[in-house]
Coordinates of C-alpha atoms in Angstrom, one line a residue:
M1 CA 6.8 -17.6 -16.7
L2 CA 7.0 -14.1 -18.0
V3 CA 4.6 -13.3 -20.8
Q4 CA 6.8 -12.5 -23.8
T5 CA 6.3 -12.3 -27.5
S6 CA 8.9 -12.1 -30.3
P7 CA 9.2 -9.2 -32.8
S8 CA 7.6 -9.9 -36.2
A9 CA 9.6 -11.1 -39.1
D10 CA 9.8 -7.5 -40.2
A11 CA 12.1 -6.8 -37.3
E12 CA 14.6 -9.3 -38.7
A13 CA 14.5 -7.6 -42.0
S14 CA 15.5 -4.3 -40.4
A15 CA 18.9 -5.8 -39.6
A16 CA 20.2 -4.2 -42.8
K17 CA 20.5 -0.9 -40.9
E18 CA 22.7 -0.4 -37.8
V19 CA 21.1 -1.6 -34.6
R20 CA 22.3 0.0 -31.3
R21 CA 21.7 -1.6 -27.9
L22 CA 20.3 0.7 -25.2
E23 CA 19.5 0.1 -21.6
R24 CA 16.6 2.5 -21.3
V25 CA 14.5 4.9 -23.4
V26 CA 11.9 7.6 -22.6
I27 CA 9.5 8.4 -25.4
R28 CA 6.8 11.0 -25.4
F29 CA 4.0 11.1 -28.0
A30 CA 2.3 14.5 -28.2
G31 CA -0.4 16.1 -30.3
D32 CA -3.8 17.5 -30.4
S33 CA -6.4 15.9 -28.1
G34 CA -8.0 14.5 -31.3
D35 CA -4.8 12.9 -32.6
G36 CA -5.0 9.7 -30.7
M37 CA -1.9 10.1 -28.6
Q38 CA -3.3 8.1 -25.7
L39 CA -4.2 5.2 -27.9
T40 CA -0.8 5.4 -29.6
G41 CA 0.9 5.4 -26.2
D42 CA -1.3 2.6 -24.9
R43 CA -0.4 0.4 -27.9
F44 CA 3.3 1.0 -27.7
T45 CA 3.1 0.2 -23.9
S46 CA 1.2 -3.0 -24.5
E47 CA 3.8 -4.2 -27.1
T48 CA 6.6 -3.2 -24.8
A49 CA 5.1 -5.1 -21.9
S50 CA 4.6 -8.2 -24.0
F51 CA 8.2 -7.9 -25.2
G52 CA 9.3 -8.2 -21.5
N53 CA 10.7 -4.7 -20.7
D54 CA 10.1 -3.1 -17.4
L55 CA 8.1 0.1 -18.0
S56 CA 6.3 3.1 -16.4
T57 CA 4.0 5.5 -18.1
L58 CA 2.6 9.0 -17.6
P59 CA -0.5 10.0 -19.7
N60 CA -1.1 13.7 -19.6
F61 CA -4.2 15.2 -21.2
P62 CA -6.3 18.3 -21.1
A63 CA -9.4 18.6 -18.8
E64 CA -11.5 20.1 -21.5
I65 CA -13.6 17.6 -23.5
R66 CA -12.4 19.2 -26.7
A67 CA -10.0 22.1 -26.3
P68 CA -9.5 24.2 -29.5
A69 CA -7.5 22.2 -32.0
G70 CA -3.9 23.2 -32.5
T71 CA -3.7 25.3 -29.3
L72 CA -1.4 24.7 -26.3
P73 CA -4.3 23.9 -23.9
G74 CA -5.4 21.2 -26.3
V75 CA -2.1 19.3 -26.3
S76 CA -2.3 15.7 -25.1
S77 CA 0.7 13.6 -24.4
F78 CA 1.8 10.1 -23.4
Q79 CA 5.2 9.4 -21.9
L80 CA 6.7 5.9 -21.7
H81 CA 9.9 4.8 -20.0
F82 CA 11.0 1.3 -20.7
A83 CA 14.3 -0.5 -19.9
D84 CA 16.2 -3.8 -19.7
H85 CA 16.3 -3.4 -15.9
D86 CA 14.1 -2.5 -13.0
I87 CA 12.7 1.1 -13.2
L88 CA 10.4 3.2 -11.0
T89 CA 9.3 6.3 -12.9
P90 CA 8.1 7.4 -16.3
G91 CA 11.4 9.2 -16.7
D92 CA 12.5 12.8 -16.0
A93 CA 13.0 13.9 -19.6
P94 CA 12.2 12.3 -23.0
D95 CA 14.9 10.9 -25.2
V96 CA 12.4 11.1 -28.1
L97 CA 9.5 13.5 -28.8
V98 CA 6.9 12.7 -31.4
A99 CA 5.3 16.1 -32.1
M100 CA 2.2 15.9 -34.3
N101 CA 1.8 19.7 -34.6
P102 CA 3.4 23.0 -33.6
A103 CA 1.5 23.2 -30.3
A104 CA 2.8 19.8 -29.3
L105 CA 6.3 20.9 -30.0
K106 CA 6.1 24.1 -28.1
A107 CA 4.3 22.6 -25.1
N108 CA 7.0 19.9 -24.7
I109 CA 10.3 21.3 -26.0
A110 CA 11.4 22.7 -22.7
D111 CA 11.4 19.1 -21.2
L112 CA 13.9 17.8 -23.8
P113 CA 17.6 17.6 -23.1
R114 CA 20.0 18.8 -25.8
G115 CA 20.6 16.0 -28.3
A116 CA 17.2 14.4 -27.9
E117 CA 15.4 13.2 -31.0
I118 CA 12.4 15.0 -32.3
I119 CA 10.1 13.5 -34.9
V120 CA 8.0 16.3 -36.4
N121 CA 4.8 16.0 -38.4
T122 CA 5.7 18.7 -41.0
D123 CA 2.3 18.6 -42.6
E124 CA 0.9 20.5 -39.6
F125 CA 3.5 23.3 -39.6
T126 CA 1.4 25.7 -41.6
E127 CA 1.3 29.4 -41.1
R128 CA -2.1 29.2 -39.4
A129 CA -1.1 26.3 -37.1
L130 CA 2.1 28.1 -36.1
A131 CA 0.2 31.2 -35.2
K132 CA -2.3 29.2 -33.1
A133 CA 0.7 27.8 -31.1
G134 CA 2.2 31.2 -30.6
Y135 CA 5.1 30.9 -33.1
T136 CA 6.1 34.0 -35.2
A137 CA 8.3 31.8 -37.3
S138 CA 8.6 28.1 -38.0
P139 CA 11.0 26.5 -35.5
L140 CA 11.9 24.1 -38.3
A141 CA 13.5 27.0 -40.3
D142 CA 14.8 29.4 -37.7
N143 CA 17.6 27.2 -36.3
S144 CA 16.0 27.1 -32.8
L145 CA 16.1 23.3 -32.9
D146 CA 19.8 23.1 -33.8
G147 CA 20.6 21.4 -30.5
Y148 CA 18.4 18.5 -31.2
S149 CA 18.3 15.6 -33.7
V150 CA 15.2 16.6 -35.8
H151 CA 13.5 14.2 -38.2
P152 CA 10.9 16.0 -40.4
V153 CA 8.3 13.5 -41.5
P154 CA 5.1 14.5 -43.4
L155 CA 3.0 12.0 -41.5
G156 CA -0.4 13.0 -42.9
T157 CA 0.8 13.0 -46.5
L158 CA 2.5 9.6 -46.2
T159 CA -0.5 8.1 -44.5
V160 CA -2.9 9.4 -47.2
E161 CA -0.6 8.0 -49.8
A162 CA -0.4 4.6 -48.1
L163 CA -4.2 4.4 -47.9
K164 CA -5.1 5.7 -51.4
E165 CA -6.3 2.2 -52.4
H166 CA -8.6 1.8 -49.4
G167 CA -11.3 4.1 -50.7
L168 CA -11.2 6.6 -47.8
S169 CA -11.6 10.3 -48.0
R170 CA -8.5 12.3 -47.4
K171 CA -9.9 13.5 -44.0
D172 CA -10.6 9.9 -42.9
A173 CA -7.3 8.6 -44.1
D174 CA -5.5 11.4 -42.3
R175 CA -7.0 10.2 -39.0
S176 CA -4.7 7.2 -39.2
K177 CA -1.5 9.2 -39.1
N178 CA -1.1 8.2 -35.4
M179 CA -0.9 4.6 -36.5
F180 CA 1.8 5.6 -39.1
A181 CA 3.7 7.2 -36.2
L182 CA 3.2 4.1 -34.1
G183 CA 4.6 1.9 -36.9
L184 CA 7.6 4.1 -37.3
L185 CA 8.4 4.1 -33.6
S186 CA 7.8 0.3 -33.5
W187 CA 10.4 -0.2 -36.2
L188 CA 12.8 2.3 -34.5
Y189 CA 12.7 0.4 -31.2
H190 CA 12.1 -3.2 -32.5
R191 CA 8.6 -3.5 -30.9
P192 CA 6.4 -6.5 -31.7
T193 CA 3.7 -5.8 -34.3
H194 CA 1.2 -8.6 -34.4
G195 CA -0.4 -7.6 -31.1
T196 CA -1.3 -4.1 -32.4
E197 CA -2.7 -5.6 -35.6
A198 CA -4.9 -8.0 -33.7
F199 CA -6.0 -5.1 -31.4
L200 CA -7.0 -3.0 -34.4
R201 CA -9.1 -5.8 -35.9
R202 CA -10.9 -6.3 -32.5
K203 CA -11.4 -2.6 -32.0
F204 CA -12.9 -2.1 -35.5
A205 CA -14.5 -5.5 -35.8
K206 CA -17.8 -3.9 -37.0
K207 CA -15.9 -1.7 -39.5
P208 CA -13.4 -4.0 -41.1
A209 CA -12.5 -1.4 -43.8
I210 CA -11.4 1.0 -41.0
A211 CA -9.4 -1.8 -39.3
E212 CA -7.5 -2.7 -42.5
A213 CA -6.8 1.0 -43.2
N214 CA -5.3 1.5 -39.8
I215 CA -3.2 -1.7 -40.1
A216 CA -2.0 -0.5 -43.5
A217 CA -1.0 2.9 -42.0
F218 CA 0.8 1.0 -39.2
R219 CA 2.7 -1.1 -41.6
A220 CA 3.5 1.9 -43.8
G221 CA 5.1 3.6 -40.8
W222 CA 7.2 0.5 -40.1
N223 CA 8.2 0.3 -43.8
F224 CA 9.1 4.0 -43.9
G225 CA 11.5 3.6 -41.0
E226 CA 13.0 0.6 -42.8
T227 CA 13.5 2.4 -46.1
T228 CA 14.1 6.1 -45.4
E229 CA 17.6 7.4 -45.2
D230 CA 16.6 9.8 -42.4
F231 CA 16.7 6.9 -39.9
A232 CA 20.1 5.2 -40.3
V233 CA 20.0 3.5 -36.9
S234 CA 17.4 1.6 -35.0
Y235 CA 17.6 0.7 -31.3
E236 CA 17.1 -2.4 -29.2
V237 CA 16.2 -2.5 -25.6
A238 CA 16.4 -6.1 -24.3
P239 CA 13.8 -7.7 -22.0
A240 CA 14.2 -7.0 -18.3
A241 CA 14.5 -10.6 -17.4
K242 CA 16.3 -10.0 -14.1
A243 CA 13.8 -7.4 -13.0
F244 CA 11.0 -9.8 -12.5
T245 CA 10.4 -12.8 -10.3
P246 CA 9.0 -15.8 -12.2
G247 CA 5.3 -15.6 -13.0
T248 CA 2.7 -14.4 -15.5
Y249 CA 2.7 -10.7 -16.1
R250 CA 0.6 -8.1 -17.7
S251 CA 0.6 -4.3 -17.9
V252 CA -1.9 -2.6 -15.7
S253 CA -2.9 0.9 -14.8
G254 CA -3.6 1.8 -11.2
N255 CA -7.4 2.0 -11.8
L256 CA -7.4 -1.4 -13.5
A257 CA -5.3 -3.0 -10.7
L258 CA -7.6 -1.4 -8.1
S259 CA -10.7 -2.8 -9.9
Y260 CA -9.2 -6.3 -10.0
G261 CA -8.3 -6.0 -6.4
L262 CA -11.9 -5.1 -5.5
V263 CA -13.2 -8.1 -7.4
A264 CA -10.6 -10.4 -5.7
A265 CA -11.5 -9.0 -2.3
S266 CA -15.2 -9.8 -2.8
R267 CA -14.4 -13.3 -3.9
Q268 CA -12.0 -13.9 -1.0
A269 CA -14.7 -12.6 1.4
D270 CA -17.4 -14.6 -0.4
L271 CA -19.5 -11.5 -0.5
P272 CA -21.2 -9.8 -3.5
L273 CA -19.5 -6.5 -4.5
F274 CA -21.6 -3.4 -4.9
L275 CA -20.2 -0.2 -6.3
G276 CA -22.3 3.0 -5.9
S277 CA -20.6 5.7 -7.8
Y278 CA -21.0 9.0 -9.6
P279 CA -18.6 9.6 -12.6
I280 CA -15.7 11.9 -11.9
T281 CA -12.2 12.2 -13.3
P282 CA -9.9 10.3 -12.6
A283 CA -12.0 7.7 -10.8
S284 CA -14.5 6.9 -13.6
D285 CA -12.4 4.0 -15.1
I286 CA -13.1 1.9 -12.0
L287 CA -16.9 2.2 -12.5
H288 CA -16.4 1.3 -16.2
E289 CA -14.2 -1.7 -15.4
L290 CA -16.3 -3.1 -12.6
S291 CA -19.4 -2.9 -14.8
K292 CA -17.8 -5.6 -17.0
H293 CA -17.7 -8.2 -14.2
K294 CA -21.2 -9.2 -13.4
N295 CA -20.2 -12.8 -13.7
F296 CA -18.2 -12.4 -10.5
G297 CA -21.2 -11.1 -8.6
V298 CA -20.4 -7.4 -9.1
R299 CA -23.2 -4.9 -9.2
T300 CA -22.5 -1.3 -10.3
F301 CA -24.8 1.6 -9.8
Q302 CA -24.2 4.9 -11.5
A303 CA -26.0 7.3 -9.2
E304 CA -27.4 10.8 -9.9
D305 CA -24.9 12.4 -7.6
E306 CA -22.1 11.7 -5.1
I307 CA -24.3 11.5 -2.1
A308 CA -26.6 9.0 -3.7
G309 CA -23.6 6.9 -4.7
I310 CA -22.3 6.5 -1.2
G311 CA -25.7 6.2 0.3
A312 CA -26.4 3.2 -2.0
A313 CA -23.0 1.6 -1.1
L314 CA -23.7 2.0 2.6
G315 CA -27.1 0.5 2.2
A316 CA -25.5 -2.5 0.3
A317 CA -23.1 -2.9 3.2
F318 CA -26.0 -3.0 5.7
G319 CA -27.5 -5.7 3.5
G320 CA -24.4 -7.9 3.6
S321 CA -22.4 -6.8 0.5
L322 CA -18.9 -5.5 0.2
G323 CA -19.9 -1.9 -0.3
V324 CA -17.6 0.4 -2.3
T325 CA -17.8 4.0 -3.6
T326 CA -15.3 5.7 -5.8
T327 CA -14.7 9.4 -6.3
S328 CA -12.1 12.2 -6.3
G329 CA -11.5 15.0 -3.8
P330 CA -14.7 17.1 -4.6
G331 CA -16.7 13.9 -4.2
I332 CA -15.2 13.1 -0.8
A333 CA -16.4 16.5 0.4
L334 CA -20.0 15.6 -0.7
K335 CA -19.7 12.1 0.8
S336 CA -18.4 13.2 4.2
E337 CA -21.8 13.1 6.1
T338 CA -22.4 9.5 4.9
I339 CA -18.9 8.5 5.8
G340 CA -19.7 9.8 9.3
L341 CA -22.9 7.8 9.3
A342 CA -20.9 4.7 8.4
V343 CA -18.6 5.4 11.3
S344 CA -21.6 5.6 13.6
L345 CA -23.3 2.5 12.1
E346 CA -19.9 0.7 12.2
L347 CA -20.3 -1.0 8.9
P348 CA -17.6 -2.1 6.4
L349 CA -17.4 0.4 3.5
L350 CA -14.6 1.1 1.1
V351 CA -14.3 4.8 0.1
I352 CA -11.8 5.2 -2.8
D353 CA -10.4 8.7 -3.5
I354 CA -8.4 9.0 -6.7
Q355 CA -6.9 12.4 -5.8
R356 CA -6.5 15.2 -8.3
G357 CA -5.5 18.9 -8.2
G358 CA -7.8 21.1 -6.2
P359 CA -9.5 23.0 -4.6
S360 CA -13.0 22.8 -6.0
T361 CA -13.0 21.5 -9.5
G362 CA -9.3 22.3 -9.7
L363 CA -7.2 20.3 -12.2
P364 CA -9.4 17.3 -13.1
T365 CA -6.8 15.5 -15.2
K366 CA -3.7 16.4 -13.1
T367 CA -2.3 14.6 -10.0
E368 CA -2.0 15.7 -6.4
Q369 CA -1.8 14.3 -2.9
A370 CA -3.7 17.1 -1.2
D371 CA -6.6 15.1 0.3
L372 CA -4.8 13.5 3.2
L373 CA -6.0 15.9 5.9
Q374 CA -9.5 15.7 4.4
A375 CA -9.4 11.9 4.7
M376 CA -8.2 12.1 8.2
F377 CA -10.4 14.9 9.6
G378 CA -13.0 15.9 7.0
R379 CA -16.1 15.0 9.0
N380 CA -18.1 16.5 11.8
G381 CA -17.5 15.2 15.3
E382 CA -15.0 12.6 16.3
A383 CA -15.2 10.3 13.3
P384 CA -12.0 8.3 12.9
V385 CA -11.4 6.4 9.7
P386 CA -8.5 4.1 8.6
V387 CA -6.5 5.6 5.7
I388 CA -4.2 3.6 3.4
A389 CA -2.4 4.6 0.2
P390 CA -0.9 2.4 -2.6
A391 CA 2.6 3.2 -3.8
T392 CA 2.6 2.1 -7.5
P393 CA 0.0 1.3 -10.1
S394 CA 0.3 -2.4 -9.6
D395 CA 0.3 -2.0 -5.8
C396 CA -3.3 -0.7 -6.1
F397 CA -4.4 -4.3 -6.3
D398 CA -2.9 -5.2 -2.9
A399 CA -4.1 -2.0 -1.4
A400 CA -7.7 -2.8 -2.3
L401 CA -7.3 -6.2 -0.6
E402 CA -5.8 -4.5 2.5
A403 CA -8.6 -1.9 2.6
A404 CA -11.2 -4.7 2.5
R405 CA -9.4 -6.7 5.2
I406 CA -9.5 -3.7 7.6
A407 CA -13.1 -2.8 6.7
L408 CA -14.4 -6.3 7.2
T409 CA -12.4 -7.2 10.2
Y410 CA -13.0 -4.0 12.2
R411 CA -16.5 -3.0 10.8
T412 CA -15.5 0.4 9.7
P413 CA -15.3 2.6 6.6
V414 CA -11.8 2.8 5.1
L415 CA -10.5 5.5 2.9
L416 CA -8.1 4.5 0.1
L417 CA -6.0 7.3 -1.3
S418 CA -4.8 6.7 -4.9
D419 CA -4.2 9.6 -7.3
G420 CA -4.2 10.5 -11.0
Y421 CA -0.6 9.6 -11.5
L422 CA -1.2 6.0 -10.2
A423 CA -4.6 5.7 -11.7
N424 CA -3.6 6.5 -15.3
G425 CA 0.0 5.3 -15.2
S426 CA 0.9 1.7 -16.1
E427 CA 3.6 -0.9 -15.1
P428 CA 4.0 -4.7 -15.3
W429 CA 2.0 -6.6 -12.7
R430 CA 2.6 -10.2 -11.7
I431 CA -0.8 -11.9 -11.6
P432 CA -1.0 -13.7 -8.2
D433 CA -2.1 -17.2 -7.7
T434 CA -5.4 -17.4 -5.8
D435 CA -3.8 -19.3 -2.9
E436 CA -1.6 -16.2 -2.4
L437 CA -4.6 -14.0 -1.6
P438 CA -5.8 -13.5 2.0
D439 CA -8.8 -15.2 3.4
L440 CA -11.3 -12.4 4.0
R441 CA -14.4 -14.4 4.9
V442 CA -16.5 -13.0 7.8
Q443 CA -19.1 -14.6 10.1
F444 CA -22.5 -12.9 10.1
A445 CA -24.4 -12.8 13.3
S446 CA -26.8 -15.8 13.4
G447 CA -28.5 -15.6 16.8
P448 CA -28.7 -14.0 20.2
N449 CA -25.4 -12.9 21.7
H450 CA -26.4 -11.4 25.1
T451 CA -28.4 -12.6 28.1
L452 CA -30.4 -10.1 30.1
D453 CA -30.7 -10.2 33.9
D454 CA -33.9 -12.0 33.7
G455 CA -32.4 -14.7 31.6
T456 CA -33.8 -13.6 28.2
E457 CA -31.5 -14.1 25.3
V458 CA -31.4 -11.1 23.0
F459 CA -29.3 -9.7 20.1
W460 CA -27.2 -6.7 21.0
P461 CA -25.9 -5.0 17.8
Y462 CA -23.1 -3.1 19.6
K463 CA -21.7 -5.9 21.7
R464 CA -18.1 -6.0 20.6
D465 CA -15.4 -8.5 19.8
E466 CA -12.9 -8.2 22.7
H467 CA -9.9 -8.3 20.3
T468 CA -11.0 -6.0 17.4
L469 CA -13.8 -4.0 19.1
A470 CA -15.9 -4.8 16.0
R471 CA -19.6 -5.1 16.5
P472 CA -21.5 -8.0 14.9
W473 CA -22.7 -7.8 11.3
A474 CA -26.4 -8.8 11.1
I475 CA -28.1 -9.3 7.8
P476 CA -31.5 -7.5 7.7
G477 CA -34.4 -9.9 7.8
T478 CA -32.6 -12.5 10.0
P479 CA -35.2 -13.7 12.5
G480 CA -34.5 -12.4 16.0
L481 CA -31.7 -10.1 15.0
E482 CA -33.8 -7.0 14.4
H483 CA -32.0 -3.9 15.5
R484 CA -32.1 -0.1 15.3
I485 CA -29.8 1.9 12.9
G486 CA -29.4 5.6 12.2
G487 CA -27.0 8.4 12.8
I488 CA -28.1 9.3 16.4
E489 CA -25.7 8.1 19.1
K490 CA -26.2 4.5 20.2
Q491 CA -26.3 2.9 23.6
D492 CA -23.3 0.7 24.2
G493 CA -24.3 -2.9 23.6
S494 CA -28.0 -2.5 23.1
G495 CA -27.8 0.0 20.3
N496 CA -30.8 2.0 21.6
I497 CA -30.8 5.7 21.1
S498 CA -28.9 7.4 23.9
Y499 CA -28.3 11.0 24.9
D500 CA -26.4 10.0 28.0
P501 CA -23.2 12.1 28.3
A502 CA -21.2 9.3 29.8
N503 CA -22.3 6.8 27.2
H504 CA -21.4 9.3 24.4
D505 CA -18.0 9.8 25.8
F506 CA -17.5 6.1 26.1
M507 CA -18.7 5.4 22.5
V508 CA -16.5 8.1 21.0
R509 CA -13.4 6.8 22.8
T510 CA -14.3 3.2 21.9
R511 CA -14.6 4.0 18.2
Q512 CA -11.2 5.8 18.4
A513 CA -9.7 2.8 20.2
K514 CA -11.0 0.5 17.5
I515 CA -9.1 2.4 14.8
D516 CA -6.0 2.9 16.9
G517 CA -6.0 -0.9 17.6
I518 CA -6.0 -1.9 13.9
D519 CA -3.3 -4.5 13.2
V520 CA -1.0 -3.0 10.6
P521 CA 2.5 -4.2 9.7
D522 CA 5.5 -2.5 11.1
L523 CA 7.2 0.0 8.8
D524 CA 10.2 -1.3 7.0
V525 CA 13.3 0.9 6.6
D526 CA 15.8 0.6 3.8
D527 CA 19.0 1.8 5.4
P528 CA 22.0 -0.3 4.4
H529 CA 24.6 2.3 5.7
R530 CA 23.1 3.4 9.0
S531 CA 22.4 6.9 7.6
R532 CA 21.7 10.1 9.5
T533 CA 19.1 11.2 7.0
L534 CA 15.7 9.5 6.4
V535 CA 13.4 10.3 3.5
L536 CA 9.8 9.4 4.4
G537 CA 7.1 9.2 1.7
W538 CA 3.6 8.0 1.1
G539 CA 1.5 7.1 -1.9
S540 CA 2.7 7.7 -5.4
T541 CA 5.9 9.5 -4.4
Y542 CA 7.4 6.0 -4.0
G543 CA 8.8 5.8 -7.5
P544 CA 10.5 9.2 -7.7
I545 CA 11.8 8.9 -4.1
T546 CA 13.2 5.5 -4.7
A547 CA 14.8 6.5 -8.0
A548 CA 16.4 9.5 -6.3
V549 CA 17.7 7.4 -3.4
R550 CA 19.3 5.0 -5.9
R551 CA 21.0 7.9 -7.7
L552 CA 22.4 9.2 -4.4
R553 CA 23.7 5.8 -3.2
A554 CA 25.3 5.2 -6.6
A555 CA 27.1 8.5 -6.1
G556 CA 28.4 7.3 -2.7
E557 CA 25.9 9.1 -0.5
S558 CA 24.3 7.5 2.6
I559 CA 20.5 7.9 3.0
A560 CA 17.7 5.9 4.4
Q561 CA 14.2 5.5 3.0
A562 CA 10.8 4.5 4.4
H563 CA 7.4 4.6 2.7
L564 CA 4.0 4.6 4.5
R565 CA 1.1 2.6 3.3
H566 CA -0.9 2.9 6.5
L567 CA -1.6 6.6 7.4
N568 CA -4.2 6.0 10.0
P569 CA -3.3 4.4 12.2
F570 CA 0.4 4.8 11.7
P571 CA 2.6 1.7 12.1
R572 CA 3.4 1.3 15.8
N573 CA 7.2 1.5 15.2
L574 CA 7.1 4.8 13.3
G575 CA 8.0 6.9 16.3
E576 CA 11.0 4.8 17.2
I577 CA 12.2 4.9 13.6
L578 CA 11.9 8.7 13.3
S579 CA 13.9 9.1 16.5
R580 CA 16.9 7.3 15.0
Y581 CA 17.6 10.1 12.4
D582 CA 19.0 13.6 12.7
R583 CA 17.1 14.7 9.6
V584 CA 13.7 13.5 8.2
V585 CA 12.7 14.8 4.8
V586 CA 9.1 14.3 3.6
P587 CA 8.4 15.0 -0.1
E588 CA 4.7 15.4 -0.9
M589 CA 2.6 16.6 -3.8
N590 CA 0.8 19.1 -1.4
L591 CA 1.9 21.8 1.0
G592 CA 3.1 19.5 3.8
Q593 CA 0.2 17.5 5.0
L594 CA 2.0 14.3 6.2
A595 CA 4.8 16.4 7.6
T596 CA 2.2 18.3 9.7
L597 CA 0.9 15.0 11.1
I598 CA 4.4 13.7 11.8
R599 CA 5.4 16.9 13.6
A600 CA 2.2 16.9 15.7
R601 CA 2.3 13.2 16.6
Y602 CA 5.9 12.6 17.2
L603 CA 7.4 16.1 17.8
V604 CA 9.9 15.5 15.0
D605 CA 11.2 18.5 13.0
A606 CA 10.3 16.9 9.7
R607 CA 11.4 18.9 6.7
S608 CA 8.8 19.3 3.9
H609 CA 9.6 19.3 0.2
N610 CA 6.5 20.2 -1.6
Q611 CA 5.2 20.4 -5.2
V612 CA 1.7 21.2 -6.4
N613 CA 2.0 21.7 -10.1
G614 CA -0.2 18.8 -11.2
M615 CA 2.8 16.6 -12.2
P616 CA 4.8 13.9 -10.3
F617 CA 8.2 14.6 -8.9
K618 CA 11.2 14.1 -11.1
A619 CA 13.9 11.9 -9.6
E620 CA 16.8 14.2 -10.4
Q621 CA 15.0 17.1 -8.7
L622 CA 14.4 15.0 -5.5
A623 CA 18.0 13.8 -5.6
T624 CA 19.2 17.4 -5.5
V625 CA 16.9 18.2 -2.5
L626 CA 18.0 15.1 -0.6
K627 CA 21.7 15.8 -1.2
E628 CA 21.2 19.2 0.3
A629 CA 19.6 17.7 3.3
I630 CA 22.4 15.2 3.7
D631 CA 25.0 18.0 3.5
D632 CA 23.2 20.2 5.9

């Protein structure tokens, strides 16, 4: 059954005010990076998930550890879209903005449609704070916000007043104003409350006075909404019961789902999981999460650099573990030589790239899809590697299992391309039963597999499975299975060092044939009206593309949609699918990398639509682009 809790008794008391029913809401919490906006958004998300709404989130925070307080570069925000039906994106524009200071208002006001609600923390609209944000006059007094529904609330003052009996200094009490805001929004949208109170008691278990102060601020925010005349209406968004198949659900981010997928893969393979990693945004959460699961045979190693991280992971793979390394684009560049070594050694290895804006250090906290060509070709020599990409945060779980299946079956490194949008975004995830998971168990080599001309039985480390072309996986120390490893070219079969030109040509072609022969599902096409236009996507563009397609179809337009998970090798039916359509549009958060591959491989005049601003596509924007393609 769907996990669902009921609103607290306080929600029933709020019935004295008018309650309006809404189908969907987009809320954005914004403030200084020290205002706790990510925590506030996370808690609102958790309670929304437990209530049973479908949801999608977009955290957005500065790359600097501590940008100057009150400035535009220091603004941190968290956007949540929740609904009583199936949704796919965090929403194009907020219906409600909670602005904790002038900088938060200025950084986000352009995204708001006219008529949106703005809850403003008036305590921070001082002359000095306004100047820091670049205002010459207060927007609360110059009529510039006349097109919006503005609710001025002195969050700091009200929080300090609510906590005056808790013995905190004014500065410490003021830090709880995000909980006051959370309580107010929880009242406004009838969110459950007891989960947040339980969370605060757990979080501050060693500081019970701080826990109770935060709970008091949270309750004060709820009560303020209940009693103030400024909020005459509250809103209700019913659970999205029809959006979910029966099961037990929880909210997950992409990185959390990926972590769980890796643990599940190791259990299904009956192999210990070893993660060799160097911390890098936005991949570090996977290292943090996996370090909590030693009880499942998980071992995590925080290396001194990216090269050491993948080197340890490859060593673990040689030793019989499910080897994993996590990073972002800059780290993939550093790991490229060892990925090539894994190609030569033909050992299973999962290389997870949580893509971010580049080049170089680029935009560490912003999203991008610009590592596809690096994943495909970013190694010296002919070093083919399978590449797959999840489509949604919850799909990261299944993508991890699929990457492990390919790596273990075909004895190859696999690159999994997630990105910052998926990694940090959240959505409901149905927890699968264990009998739904694939059997990933492998057979290690246990004895000789080849007979020499003189009748001697020996072990040949590069004697291949006739179906998969995978070589045997021999655990070091197994008697009689000693064999040579290293990066120099191997002799086919025996694995001895070989400089023979014909052998090198054969080995290069064989490694390529192994990747080309990987069994991947055919590509599904959503085309109910036999359209002439196809929109083709990959990775995290799935949500915005699908939302745009739904809008167009609702308006009577005919358009087909397909989304790639397997990028190397492509599904075998991709060429035939592309040939059916007069127009193929490929939206990507890069300058056209998949479109380049499609044009080169299939000689299809694929049209690129590109965006590299560090943010995901908006559905309305894509709908406009696709409508133009249909009409062309």
